Amino acid sequence: MSQAPIATSRSASGIPTARLAVWWVLASEIVIFGGLIMCYLMFRLHHESWAYEAEATKTAAGAFNTFVLLTSSLFVVLAHNAAEKKDTVKAVRYIWYTIFGGFVFMAVKAYEYTSEISHGYTMFKSVFWSFYYLATGLHGFHVVCGMFIMWMISRDVKKGKNLHRVEAIGIYWHFVDVVWIFLFPLLYIAK
Amino acid sequence: MSNSEEHHGHSAKHYVKIYWILLAMLGVSIVGPEIGIKWLTLITAFGIALVKAWMVCAYFMHLNIEKKIAWYTLAATLLLLLVFFTGVAPDVMKPEGQNWKSLYHEQTREEWDAEYDAAHHGDDHGDDHGDGGH
């Protein structure tokens, strides 16, 4: 006899368990990225030279990546919308558009890293560049993880299974977008 | 209330409308700082970033219709960040204390310009120069 575990079928908070789990993950992510951003603010407000160093980052590339992430956020929320209507074909299509957005984002980031490193702006050059590579690298890692999880979920959705997971990965992807919304002005605009 | 019931009010059109508003704000956050006025940069870059983040959280992540427990969970972590900042900033943002002195070398504008020129020496293409206004 097999039964679904109680943890997946009962919700004391009134929030479906998968979604509640994502909120907990995001709460821990807020501490990680928020801690990084707080450190940045402390140094940036105290050291004028960080403004000069930020001049070497490429605003156009950062702005384009913001556009890409906002667009991919739209796609994933449309995938969630389609999954709620049990339109699995549309949901899978939008999930793959989102994954493609992730690829474009990482390609632009790779171009930026290549250009910066070739000009000597490595992560060991200064505290600013250490922060730049740590924050954008950690964010990029989250983008790649999101793409991988979406690929796994798309396989289930194609079979009409676990459609609620589209919402869960969507919430995660929007959070990755929100982090970038803050990193963009900090690293590319505040010069 | 079931998951799908909670979100019945949101159509694809609604999400696309939010998306266009977000793109418009992105445009303002890029153009605003180009004017070069400090307070305008703060409002257009960081003020708009806050509004954009709020819109994504509220309308794409559906926090506007989520149970309050999710809000409390996320708000508690933001409070922790505030504790972290207020606890650490007094030390980090001072150049010296009673028994210590920061050895961090603050680069001057001239030093940075010289280093930038040396790093980009030999570049043939103007579009490969970052956005330093050099």
mmCIF file of N, CA, C and O in Angstrom, chain A residues 18-19 22-23 26 69 72-81 83 94-95 98 146-147 149-150 153 163-178, chain B residues 56-57 59-62:
data_model
loop_
_atom_site.group_PDB
_atom_site.id
_atom_site.type_symbol
_atom_site.label_atom_id
_atom_site.label_comp_id
_atom_site.label_asym_id
_atom_site.label_seq_id
_atom_site.Cartn_x
_atom_site.Cartn_y
_atom_site.Cartn_z
ATOM 1 N N ALA A 18 4.866 22.796 -1.648
ATOM 2 C CA ALA A 18 5.959 23.107 -2.585
ATOM 3 C C ALA A 18 6.241 24.613 -2.592
ATOM 4 O O ALA A 18 7.390 25.051 -2.556
ATOM 5 N N ARG A 19 5.156 25.395 -2.599
ATOM 6 C CA ARG A 19 5.326 26.851 -2.654
ATOM 7 C C ARG A 19 5.926 27.375 -1.349
ATOM 8 O O ARG A 19 6.780 28.263 -1.360
ATOM 9 N N VAL A 22 9.543 26.853 -1.352
ATOM 10 C CA VAL A 22 10.254 27.851 -2.171
ATOM 11 C C VAL A 22 10.404 29.160 -1.390
ATOM 12 O O VAL A 22 11.464 29.795 -1.421
ATOM 13 N N TRP A 23 9.367 29.550 -0.663
ATOM 14 C CA TRP A 23 9.480 30.778 0.141
ATOM 15 C C TRP A 23 10.605 30.653 1.160
ATOM 16 O O TRP A 23 11.336 31.607 1.416
ATOM 17 N N LEU A 26 13.860 31.031 -0.610
ATOM 18 C CA LEU A 26 14.093 32.436 -0.949
ATOM 19 C C LEU A 26 14.455 33.263 0.283
ATOM 20 O O LEU A 26 15.250 34.204 0.193
ATOM 21 N N LEU A 69 16.245 39.273 -18.597
ATOM 22 C CA LEU A 69 15.677 38.625 -17.400
ATOM 23 C C LEU A 69 14.221 39.024 -17.183
ATOM 24 O O LEU A 69 13.403 38.191 -16.780
ATOM 25 N N SER A 72 12.284 37.004 -19.625
ATOM 26 C CA SER A 72 12.178 35.597 -19.218
ATOM 27 C C SER A 72 11.228 35.452 -18.026
ATOM 28 O O SER A 72 10.542 34.436 -17.894
ATOM 29 N N SER A 73 11.160 36.497 -17.180
ATOM 30 C CA SER A 73 10.210 36.477 -16.064
ATOM 31 C C SER A 73 8.777 36.472 -16.595
ATOM 32 O O SER A 73 7.907 35.795 -16.052
ATOM 33 N N LEU A 74 8.556 37.255 -17.666
ATOM 34 C CA LEU A 74 7.219 37.259 -18.285
ATOM 35 C C LEU A 74 6.893 35.861 -18.819
ATOM 36 O O LEU A 74 5.802 35.342 -18.595
ATOM 37 N N PHE A 75 7.875 35.246 -19.491
ATOM 38 C CA PHE A 75 7.634 33.915 -20.063
ATOM 39 C C PHE A 75 7.284 32.881 -18.986
ATOM 40 O O PHE A 75 6.388 32.068 -19.159
ATOM 41 N N VAL A 76 8.015 32.950 -17.858
ATOM 42 C CA VAL A 76 7.770 31.915 -16.848
ATOM 43 C C VAL A 76 6.420 32.137 -16.154
ATOM 44 O O VAL A 76 5.751 31.170 -15.756
ATOM 45 N N VAL A 77 5.996 33.406 -16.031
ATOM 46 C CA VAL A 77 4.678 33.631 -15.418
ATOM 47 C C VAL A 77 3.579 33.224 -16.411
ATOM 48 O O VAL A 77 2.509 32.742 -16.010
ATOM 49 N N LEU A 78 3.856 33.351 -17.719
ATOM 50 C CA LEU A 78 2.893 32.879 -18.720
ATOM 51 C C LEU A 78 2.850 31.341 -18.730
ATOM 52 O O LEU A 78 1.789 30.748 -18.952
ATOM 53 N N ALA A 79 3.997 30.724 -18.469
ATOM 54 C CA ALA A 79 4.040 29.251 -18.356
ATOM 55 C C ALA A 79 3.183 28.807 -17.180
ATOM 56 O O ALA A 79 2.417 27.830 -17.266
ATOM 57 N N HIS A 80 3.280 29.522 -16.065
ATOM 58 C CA HIS A 80 2.482 29.219 -14.876
ATOM 59 C C HIS A 80 0.999 29.384 -15.195
ATOM 60 O O HIS A 80 0.168 28.534 -14.833
ATOM 61 N N ASN A 81 0.665 30.465 -15.898
ATOM 62 C CA ASN A 81 -0.709 30.737 -16.292
ATOM 63 C C ASN A 81 -1.262 29.588 -17.158
ATOM 64 O O ASN A 81 -2.383 29.119 -16.951
ATOM 65 N N ALA A 83 -0.057 26.507 -17.262
ATOM 66 C CA ALA A 83 -0.107 25.272 -16.462
ATOM 67 C C ALA A 83 -1.382 25.235 -15.621
ATOM 68 O O ALA A 83 -1.984 24.162 -15.433
ATOM 69 N N TYR A 94 6.607 27.988 -23.111
ATOM 70 C CA TYR A 94 7.050 29.164 -22.355
ATOM 71 C C TYR A 94 8.228 28.835 -21.427
ATOM 72 O O TYR A 94 9.105 29.668 -21.224
ATOM 73 N N ILE A 95 8.251 27.622 -20.883
ATOM 74 C CA ILE A 95 9.384 27.229 -20.032
ATOM 75 C C ILE A 95 10.665 27.239 -20.871
ATOM 76 O O ILE A 95 11.711 27.732 -20.436
ATOM 77 N N THR A 98 11.932 30.624 -21.496
ATOM 78 C CA THR A 98 12.616 31.116 -20.289
ATOM 79 C C THR A 98 14.040 30.569 -20.220
ATOM 80 O O THR A 98 14.988 31.299 -19.925
ATOM 81 N N GLY A 146 18.524 27.448 -12.120
ATOM 82 C CA GLY A 146 17.128 27.633 -12.518
ATOM 83 C C GLY A 146 16.840 27.015 -13.873
ATOM 84 O O GLY A 146 15.812 26.362 -14.063
ATOM 85 N N MET A 147 17.791 27.198 -14.811
ATOM 86 C CA MET A 147 17.607 26.630 -16.152
ATOM 87 C C MET A 147 17.543 25.111 -16.092
ATOM 88 O O MET A 147 16.716 24.468 -16.745
ATOM 89 N N ILE A 149 16.724 23.196 -13.465
ATOM 90 C CA ILE A 149 15.490 22.748 -12.798
ATOM 91 C C ILE A 149 14.303 22.884 -13.766
ATOM 92 O O ILE A 149 13.441 22.008 -13.831
ATOM 93 N N MET A 150 14.298 23.977 -14.544
ATOM 94 C CA MET A 150 13.200 24.172 -15.503
ATOM 95 C C MET A 150 13.190 23.076 -16.566
ATOM 96 O O MET A 150 12.128 22.608 -16.964
ATOM 97 N N ILE A 153 11.636 20.118 -14.949
ATOM 98 C CA ILE A 153 10.191 20.295 -14.776
ATOM 99 C C ILE A 153 9.468 20.194 -16.122
ATOM 100 O O ILE A 153 8.380 19.620 -16.217
ATOM 101 N N LEU A 163 2.168 19.724 -12.470
ATOM 102 C CA LEU A 163 2.039 21.056 -13.054
ATOM 103 C C LEU A 163 2.256 22.167 -12.018
ATOM 104 O O LEU A 163 2.655 23.290 -12.377
ATOM 105 N N HIS A 164 2.010 21.852 -10.736
ATOM 106 C CA HIS A 164 2.189 22.886 -9.694
ATOM 107 C C HIS A 164 3.651 23.325 -9.578
ATOM 108 O O HIS A 164 3.942 24.400 -9.069
ATOM 109 N N ARG A 165 4.559 22.496 -10.078
ATOM 110 C CA ARG A 165 5.989 22.840 -9.978
ATOM 111 C C ARG A 165 6.361 24.015 -10.882
ATOM 112 O O ARG A 165 7.391 24.646 -10.681
ATOM 113 N N VAL A 166 5.535 24.278 -11.891
ATOM 114 C CA VAL A 166 5.812 25.417 -12.774
ATOM 115 C C VAL A 166 5.750 26.708 -11.946
ATOM 116 O O VAL A 166 6.582 27.603 -12.112
ATOM 117 N N GLU A 167 4.783 26.786 -11.055
ATOM 118 C CA GLU A 167 4.677 27.975 -10.211
ATOM 119 C C GLU A 167 5.891 28.080 -9.275
ATOM 120 O O GLU A 167 6.458 29.165 -9.096
ATOM 121 N N ALA A 168 6.303 26.917 -8.716
ATOM 122 C CA ALA A 168 7.428 26.918 -7.772
ATOM 123 C C ALA A 168 8.711 27.427 -8.436
ATOM 124 O O ALA A 168 9.393 28.307 -7.903
ATOM 125 N N ILE A 169 9.012 26.900 -9.622
ATOM 126 C CA ILE A 169 10.244 27.349 -10.295
ATOM 127 C C ILE A 169 10.079 28.785 -10.788
ATOM 128 O O ILE A 169 11.054 29.552 -10.831
ATOM 129 N N GLY A 170 8.857 29.162 -11.097
ATOM 130 C CA GLY A 170 8.594 30.539 -11.519
ATOM 131 C C GLY A 170 8.931 31.526 -10.411
ATOM 132 O O GLY A 170 9.591 32.542 -10.651
ATOM 133 N N ILE A 171 8.505 31.207 -9.189
ATOM 134 C CA ILE A 171 8.789 32.103 -8.047
ATOM 135 C C ILE A 171 10.301 32.237 -7.874
ATOM 136 O O ILE A 171 10.825 33.331 -7.667
ATOM 137 N N TYR A 172 11.011 31.111 -7.983
ATOM 138 C CA TYR A 172 12.480 31.135 -7.858
ATOM 139 C C TYR A 172 13.092 32.026 -8.959
ATOM 140 O O TYR A 172 13.956 32.857 -8.692
ATOM 141 N N TRP A 173 12.608 31.861 -10.189
ATOM 142 C CA TRP A 173 13.174 32.605 -11.318
ATOM 143 C C TRP A 173 12.926 34.110 -11.160
ATOM 144 O O TRP A 173 13.794 34.932 -11.457
ATOM 145 N N HIS A 174 11.742 34.464 -10.662
ATOM 146 C CA HIS A 174 11.453 35.891 -10.430
ATOM 147 C C HIS A 174 12.402 36.462 -9.380
ATOM 148 O O HIS A 174 12.823 37.610 -9.481
ATOM 149 N N PHE A 175 12.724 35.642 -8.385
ATOM 150 C CA PHE A 175 13.654 36.114 -7.346
ATOM 151 C C PHE A 175 15.032 36.400 -7.968
ATOM 152 O O PHE A 175 15.666 37.416 -7.659
ATOM 153 N N VAL A 176 15.470 35.503 -8.847
ATOM 154 C CA VAL A 176 16.759 35.706 -9.534
ATOM 155 C C VAL A 176 16.712 37.019 -10.318
ATOM 156 O O VAL A 176 17.682 37.790 -10.351
ATOM 157 N N ASP A 177 15.561 37.300 -10.909
ATOM 158 C CA ASP A 177 15.345 38.557 -11.635
ATOM 159 C C ASP A 177 15.439 39.748 -10.671
ATOM 160 O O ASP A 177 16.096 40.747 -10.958
ATOM 161 N N VAL A 178 14.795 39.629 -9.509
ATOM 162 C CA VAL A 178 14.798 40.720 -8.516
ATOM 163 C C VAL A 178 16.229 41.022 -8.046
ATOM 164 O O VAL A 178 16.619 42.184 -7.913
ATOM 165 N N VAL B 56 7.630 43.047 -9.536
ATOM 166 C CA VAL B 56 7.894 41.634 -9.853
ATOM 167 C C VAL B 56 7.409 40.751 -8.701
ATOM 168 O O VAL B 56 6.738 39.732 -8.917
ATOM 169 N N CYS B 57 7.720 41.160 -7.469
ATOM 170 C CA CYS B 57 7.301 40.365 -6.294
ATOM 171 C C CYS B 57 5.774 40.310 -6.197
ATOM 172 O O CYS B 57 5.189 39.246 -5.973
ATOM 173 N N TYR B 59 3.264 41.121 -8.548
ATOM 174 C CA TYR B 59 2.425 40.645 -9.649
ATOM 175 C C TYR B 59 2.920 39.377 -10.344
ATOM 176 O O TYR B 59 2.110 38.595 -10.844
ATOM 177 N N PHE B 60 4.244 39.175 -10.392
ATOM 178 C CA PHE B 60 4.738 37.943 -11.017
ATOM 179 C C PHE B 60 4.873 36.813 -9.990
ATOM 180 O O PHE B 60 4.575 35.665 -10.279
ATOM 181 N N MET B 61 5.345 37.175 -8.784
ATOM 182 C CA MET B 61 5.478 36.136 -7.747
ATOM 183 C C MET B 61 4.172 35.978 -6.970
ATOM 184 O O MET B 61 4.073 35.127 -6.097
ATOM 185 N N HIS B 62 3.209 36.849 -7.257
ATOM 186 C CA HIS B 62 1.883 36.813 -6.629
ATOM 187 C C HIS B 62 1.919 37.025 -5.121
ATOM 188 O O HIS B 62 1.069 36.517 -4.403
#
